Amino acid sequence: MPRARDVAARAGVSTATVSHVLNGTRRVEGETRERVLAAVQALDYRPNMVARSLRAKSTRTIGLVVSKLELPYYTEIAAAVEGTAWRRGYNVVLCNSDESLEKEMLYADVLLAKQVDGLIVAPVRGDHSYLRPHLERGARIVFVNRYLDDVAVPAVVCDDEGATFRLTSRLLGDGHRRLGAVLGLSGVSTTERRLAGFRRALREFDAPTAEPWLFPGDARRDGGIAAGHALAAMDDPPTAIVAFNTLLVDGVLLGLLERAPHLLTRIEVTGFGISPVARICRTARYTLDPPTRELGEVAATRLLDAIETNQPLTPDRVLLRSEIVDFDPPPDGRPDGRSHLIALGRPRG
Amino acid sequence: MPRARDVAARAGVSTATVSHVLNGTRRVEGETRERVLAAVQALDYRPNMVARSLRAKSTRTIGLVVSKLELPYYTEIAAAVEGTAWRRGYNVVLCNSDESLEKEMLYADVLLAKQVDGLIVAPVRGDHSYLRPHLERGARIVFVNRYLDDVAVPAVVCDDEGATFRLTSRLLGDGHRRLGAVLGLSGVSTTERRLAGFRRALREFDAPTAEPWLFPGDARRDGGIAAGHALAAMDDPPTAIVAFNTLLVDGVLLGLLERAPHLLTRIEVTGFGISPVARICRTARYTLDPPTRELGEVAATRLLDAIETNQPLTPDRVLLRSEIVDFDPPPDGRPDGRSHLIALGRPRG
DNA sequence: TTGAAAGCGCTAACAC
DNA sequence: GTGTTAGCGCTTTCAA
């Protein structure tokens, strides 16, 4: 691996000149400049960024720690963060805490030790005071998707409460009276805020509600399947279900299919996120579209802005609005758009 | 930020001792050791990994460049690579070339300049000779999912040809005689091998084939939708479709739904990957399950093994087998398991 | 317009 | 058992 010194020797100049030519950081006479460039070409010289980082105290790299990389929700956030970072000349090292506080901590520690310029974290549940020493040393950290009350870190999150309120209200306005919810992982702000919004809508509409209609879903598809099974076993199940994420929507549908396929047409399964299944199978008329990409983009933008302006981050919360999207009415639906049936099934071989 | 020097001063020792205590790299007397550890604690000292990397010529970081981060297929690979790297004490910087050769090149260059210990790349189509200088300098690179003939880089890929052959053969064995395929992005090994397997099966079964039954899909859902529309417009469409990835399966179903919902029960839409839609809607009896996670794990393992044993990588291809998975027969299906119908649709509000 | 040299924070060869 | 110090490859101040 050629070093700046090798280039300098070949061009008959000092390493300082090589550096300045490459970085355009001071005037270099044309002829000298040419010689340097020629030497760079000849040796196919590429500056060692680790050395540069050590000097510059900047790695142009940020860290992203998500709590469940397997979930499409987080991979979308990751893609958005990566895209934003790319546009601004940064790289991102991707980490998966897998809902483990210990892994999150280990990741945060090693990333900061590797001198990333900043960190975006979707925090797991639990005590995050381990972040405090890092913050005191000026580490730049932004939370994404979830927020925490016990530590002064800015967060970019959905309007979980309001969005769930609006969705639930619409279901109630459309005549549903018996609503159920399939909850995400307990103990995190998203689930709690969504549940709060769900409950507020029920209160405002004076709708009946009962604990059995709250299904713990735990963010994996299996949780949704269990909820679907539970629904199938009920004498008088709810007519609409608000699932707290896309995988749960799929799970509920799958669970119903397994145990009580006739209910698929009788229970409107909707929720947070556009499930391709729900979209294609039309098991709901509308759903929430969380601003997943924006979550990543805004979090990355806030972080990178703070880094580049060398300003501290203020620990405030940015709420991004989730809109309700209507699925297109099916082409052969009845004019009123209700109770459309499609026959689906196994084709004959 | 405290440095080793600060710790040394506080403990009344040299930086060498601090380093050796922290790395366990030579015997240090108990009492001295304690003092060092105490100083580390007191100052909350964390070694600067950039400095260490400069010295050690190792960053314990690898790069991953995927060609389309938005696709679940690649995010699964990314998750698997990340998980494997974590287990072995490495970090991964995630990049999205977005099927652009230029972006891939820029990413590879900057990652290597940042001294990653190795690179995993899902190569875009096009001329990859830019890798040659890097390889000559000993850069460790592994391709994942796709391979290239024009450059000596090892690859970890699916048995695309064989798997598609087996799936197509099974469709033919089950009585289908009119088969169509929705192709992925052209010019990459996956699409070409899958198409080859498809064609070989048709040849072996003497099934008729015609160009109109090959739909360019281009790897995005829209391509599948277009294929669905095309199918809807045909007088005598194929009875089975092999879509080259999950998004294409979804797209075909969506396209059929929009233009010819009755065909959903008459065309068996299957292909590469387990589409949740196909699984729940039962528009196919079986599908291929590509070993996505293994792809990432094996690629990462090969790379990390080479790094840690300091061996060069041999440019051979590892083929991972894709199995056909059968969807569970629906609970209320007919005993012969054929032509089961489920009524799906919009629930009443 | 250019060069010499210090120094970023760490490790390890060499000395004691 | 411990310390001194060179050096990883770069940037940048200071001097010419």
mmCIF file of C-alpha atoms in Angstrom, chain A residues 1-2 43-44 46-51 53-54 59-61 69-70 75 79 82 86 91-96 103 106-107 109-110 113-115 133-134 137 174-176 221 250 254 257-258 261 264-268 276-277 279-283 285 327-332 337-349, chain B residues 1-2 43-44 46-51 53-54 59-61 69 75 79 82 86 91-96 103 106-107 109-110 113-115 133-134 137 174-176 221 250 254 257-258 261 264-268 276-277 279-283 285 293 327-332 337-349:
data_model
loop_
_atom_site.group_PDB
_atom_site.id
_atom_site.type_symbol
_atom_site.label_atom_id
_atom_site.label_comp_id
_atom_site.label_asym_id
_atom_site.label_seq_id
_atom_site.Cartn_x
_atom_site.Cartn_y
_atom_site.Cartn_z
ATOM 1 C CA MET A 1 0.000 0.000 0.000
ATOM 2 C CA PRO A 2 1.561 3.251 -1.108
ATOM 3 C CA LEU A 43 1.029 4.395 -7.711
ATOM 4 C CA ASP A 44 -2.752 4.233 -7.616
ATOM 5 C CA ARG A 46 -5.500 6.029 -1.993
ATOM 6 C CA PRO A 47 -5.286 7.924 1.263
ATOM 7 C CA ASN A 48 -5.725 5.852 4.390
ATOM 8 C CA MET A 49 -8.897 7.175 5.959
ATOM 9 C CA VAL A 50 -8.113 5.692 9.323
ATOM 10 C CA ALA A 51 -5.039 7.866 9.606
ATOM 11 C CA SER A 53 -9.736 10.134 10.898
ATOM 12 C CA LEU A 54 -7.261 9.932 13.731
ATOM 13 C CA THR A 59 -14.767 9.397 10.690
ATOM 14 C CA ARG A 60 -17.618 10.479 8.449
ATOM 15 C CA THR A 61 -19.387 7.416 9.713
ATOM 16 C CA LEU A 69 -33.516 -5.694 12.115
ATOM 17 C CA GLU A 70 -35.702 -8.520 10.855
ATOM 18 C CA THR A 75 -35.082 -2.199 7.546
ATOM 19 C CA ALA A 79 -32.519 2.105 4.180
ATOM 20 C CA GLU A 82 -28.295 4.899 4.701
ATOM 21 C CA TRP A 86 -24.874 8.603 1.412
ATOM 22 C CA ASN A 91 -21.327 5.806 5.895
ATOM 23 C CA VAL A 92 -23.456 3.959 8.376
ATOM 24 C CA VAL A 93 -22.599 0.944 10.430
ATOM 25 C CA LEU A 94 -25.680 -1.098 11.026
ATOM 26 C CA CYS A 95 -26.340 -2.891 14.290
ATOM 27 C CA ASN A 96 -29.152 -5.034 15.592
ATOM 28 C CA LYS A 103 -26.481 -5.787 23.058
ATOM 29 C CA LEU A 106 -22.279 -3.108 23.796
ATOM 30 C CA TYR A 107 -22.990 -1.768 20.340
ATOM 31 C CA ASP A 109 -19.948 1.443 23.402
ATOM 32 C CA VAL A 110 -18.017 -0.078 20.553
ATOM 33 C CA ALA A 113 -15.067 3.776 20.747
ATOM 34 C CA LYS A 114 -14.706 3.463 16.999
ATOM 35 C CA GLN A 115 -15.318 7.194 16.969
ATOM 36 C CA PRO A 133 -21.466 9.346 30.352
ATOM 37 C CA HIS A 134 -21.395 9.303 26.573
ATOM 38 C CA ARG A 137 -18.578 13.635 26.650
ATOM 39 C CA ASP A 174 -67.904 3.604 10.046
ATOM 40 C CA GLY A 175 -70.147 1.739 12.406
ATOM 41 C CA HIS A 176 -67.862 -0.676 14.191
ATOM 42 C CA ARG A 221 -46.059 -12.536 13.252
ATOM 43 C CA ASP A 250 -50.539 -10.662 8.565
ATOM 44 C CA LEU A 254 -53.127 -16.152 8.997
ATOM 45 C CA LEU A 257 -57.441 -18.466 8.065
ATOM 46 C CA GLU A 258 -56.219 -21.447 10.027
ATOM 47 C CA PRO A 261 -61.678 -18.609 7.586
ATOM 48 C CA LEU A 264 -61.904 -13.178 7.328
ATOM 49 C CA THR A 265 -64.870 -11.484 5.712
ATOM 50 C CA ARG A 266 -66.433 -10.435 8.973
ATOM 51 C CA ILE A 267 -63.549 -8.872 10.844
ATOM 52 C CA GLU A 268 -61.881 -5.801 9.454
ATOM 53 C CA PRO A 276 -49.403 -6.308 1.249
ATOM 54 C CA VAL A 277 -51.677 -9.094 2.347
ATOM 55 C CA ARG A 279 -53.952 -4.692 0.467
ATOM 56 C CA ILE A 280 -54.348 -7.566 -1.912
ATOM 57 C CA CYS A 281 -56.896 -9.530 0.072
ATOM 58 C CA ARG A 282 -58.950 -6.440 0.940
ATOM 59 C CA THR A 283 -59.567 -7.449 4.488
ATOM 60 C CA ARG A 285 -60.730 -0.631 3.665
ATOM 61 C CA PHE A 327 -57.152 0.946 -0.388
ATOM 62 C CA ASP A 328 -58.469 1.389 -3.882
ATOM 63 C CA PRO A 329 -61.969 0.080 -4.230
ATOM 64 C CA PRO A 330 -61.790 -3.235 -6.062
ATOM 65 C CA PRO A 331 -62.671 -2.986 -9.753
ATOM 66 C CA ASP A 332 -65.639 -5.293 -9.457
ATOM 67 C CA GLY A 337 -67.836 -0.176 -2.135
ATOM 68 C CA ARG A 338 -68.941 -2.418 0.691
ATOM 69 C CA SER A 339 -69.011 -6.130 1.191
ATOM 70 C CA HIS A 340 -67.151 -7.007 -1.934
ATOM 71 C CA LEU A 341 -66.203 -10.633 -2.187
ATOM 72 C CA ILE A 342 -63.446 -12.187 -4.149
ATOM 73 C CA ALA A 343 -63.085 -15.859 -4.518
ATOM 74 C CA LEU A 344 -59.564 -16.850 -3.830
ATOM 75 C CA GLY A 345 -58.150 -20.283 -3.630
ATOM 76 C CA ARG A 346 -56.024 -22.956 -5.055
ATOM 77 C CA PRO A 347 -55.929 -23.136 -8.766
ATOM 78 C CA ARG A 348 -56.372 -26.504 -10.281
ATOM 79 C CA GLY A 349 -53.195 -28.119 -11.463
ATOM 80 C CA MET B 1 -11.664 12.437 26.166
ATOM 81 C CA PRO B 2 -9.111 10.780 28.384
ATOM 82 C CA LEU B 43 -11.640 8.487 34.198
ATOM 83 C CA ASP B 44 -14.123 6.243 32.419
ATOM 84 C CA ARG B 46 -12.291 4.074 26.575
ATOM 85 C CA PRO B 47 -9.543 3.320 24.095
ATOM 86 C CA ASN B 48 -9.757 5.123 20.794
ATOM 87 C CA MET B 49 -10.283 2.384 18.250
ATOM 88 C CA VAL B 50 -9.260 4.565 15.362
ATOM 89 C CA ALA B 51 -5.793 4.904 16.808
ATOM 90 C CA SER B 53 -6.825 0.427 14.003
ATOM 91 C CA LEU B 54 -4.152 2.630 12.534
ATOM 92 C CA THR B 59 -10.612 -2.232 11.890
ATOM 93 C CA ARG B 60 -12.731 -5.232 12.841
ATOM 94 C CA THR B 61 -15.257 -3.813 10.429
ATOM 95 C CA LEU B 69 -31.594 -2.441 0.022
ATOM 96 C CA THR B 75 -32.375 -6.837 3.984
ATOM 97 C CA ALA B 79 -29.455 -9.036 8.793
ATOM 98 C CA GLU B 82 -24.749 -8.393 10.609
ATOM 99 C CA TRP B 86 -21.608 -9.571 15.631
ATOM 100 C CA ASN B 91 -19.164 -4.454 12.705
ATOM 101 C CA VAL B 92 -20.646 -3.994 9.293
ATOM 102 C CA VAL B 93 -21.100 -0.834 7.335
ATOM 103 C CA LEU B 94 -24.120 -1.136 5.144
ATOM 104 C CA CYS B 95 -24.274 0.342 1.664
ATOM 105 C CA ASN B 96 -26.874 0.396 -1.053
ATOM 106 C CA LYS B 103 -22.400 3.880 -6.663
ATOM 107 C CA LEU B 106 -17.698 4.642 -5.048
ATOM 108 C CA TYR B 107 -18.795 2.605 -2.062
ATOM 109 C CA ASP B 109 -13.490 2.618 -2.931
ATOM 110 C CA VAL B 110 -14.434 4.525 0.172
ATOM 111 C CA ALA B 113 -10.015 3.507 1.909
ATOM 112 C CA LYS B 114 -11.600 3.353 5.328
ATOM 113 C CA GLN B 115 -9.651 0.135 5.715
ATOM 114 C CA PRO B 133 -6.468 -3.169 -8.449
ATOM 115 C CA HIS B 134 -8.076 -3.718 -5.083
ATOM 116 C CA ARG B 137 -3.502 -5.208 -3.202
ATOM 117 C CA ASP B 174 -48.856 -31.531 -11.393
ATOM 118 C CA GLY B 175 -50.458 -31.147 -14.771
ATOM 119 C CA HIS B 176 -49.734 -27.581 -15.766
ATOM 120 C CA ARG B 221 -43.529 -4.982 -7.528
ATOM 121 C CA ASP B 250 -47.250 -9.983 -4.990
ATOM 122 C CA LEU B 254 -52.195 -7.387 -7.404
ATOM 123 C CA LEU B 257 -56.834 -8.503 -8.812
ATOM 124 C CA GLU B 258 -57.085 -5.143 -10.525
ATOM 125 C CA PRO B 261 -59.896 -11.134 -10.248
ATOM 126 C CA LEU B 264 -56.740 -15.454 -9.212
ATOM 127 C CA THR B 265 -58.293 -18.885 -8.795
ATOM 128 C CA ARG B 266 -57.218 -20.119 -12.173
ATOM 129 C CA ILE B 267 -53.569 -19.190 -12.313
ATOM 130 C CA GLU B 268 -51.147 -20.686 -9.847
ATOM 131 C CA PRO B 276 -46.940 -13.773 2.714
ATOM 132 C CA VAL B 277 -49.694 -12.897 0.280
ATOM 133 C CA ARG B 279 -49.196 -17.994 1.707
ATOM 134 C CA ILE B 280 -52.304 -16.445 3.168
ATOM 135 C CA CYS B 281 -54.320 -16.242 -0.013
ATOM 136 C CA ARG B 282 -53.337 -19.735 -1.163
ATOM 137 C CA THR B 283 -52.828 -18.790 -4.734
ATOM 138 C CA ARG B 285 -49.632 -24.842 -3.352
ATOM 139 C CA ARG B 293 -30.104 -16.049 5.668
ATOM 140 C CA PHE B 327 -48.100 -24.434 2.001
ATOM 141 C CA ASP B 328 -50.208 -26.157 4.615
ATOM 142 C CA PRO B 329 -53.464 -27.373 3.156
ATOM 143 C CA PRO B 330 -56.211 -25.048 4.299
ATOM 144 C CA PRO B 331 -58.241 -26.427 7.194
ATOM 145 C CA ASP B 332 -61.489 -26.456 5.300
ATOM 146 C CA GLY B 337 -56.631 -30.597 -1.338
ATOM 147 C CA ARG B 338 -57.547 -29.139 -4.696
ATOM 148 C CA SER B 339 -59.621 -26.221 -5.771
ATOM 149 C CA HIS B 340 -60.334 -24.941 -2.329
ATOM 150 C CA LEU B 341 -62.083 -21.631 -2.242
ATOM 151 C CA ILE B 342 -62.084 -19.066 0.454
ATOM 152 C CA ALA B 343 -64.291 -16.066 0.357
ATOM 153 C CA LEU B 344 -62.317 -13.003 1.133
ATOM 154 C CA GLY B 345 -63.479 -9.480 1.031
ATOM 155 C CA ARG B 346 -64.408 -6.364 2.769
ATOM 156 C CA PRO B 347 -66.057 -6.846 6.062
ATOM 157 C CA ARG B 348 -69.119 -4.814 6.732
ATOM 158 C CA GLY B 349 -68.556 -1.853 8.974
#
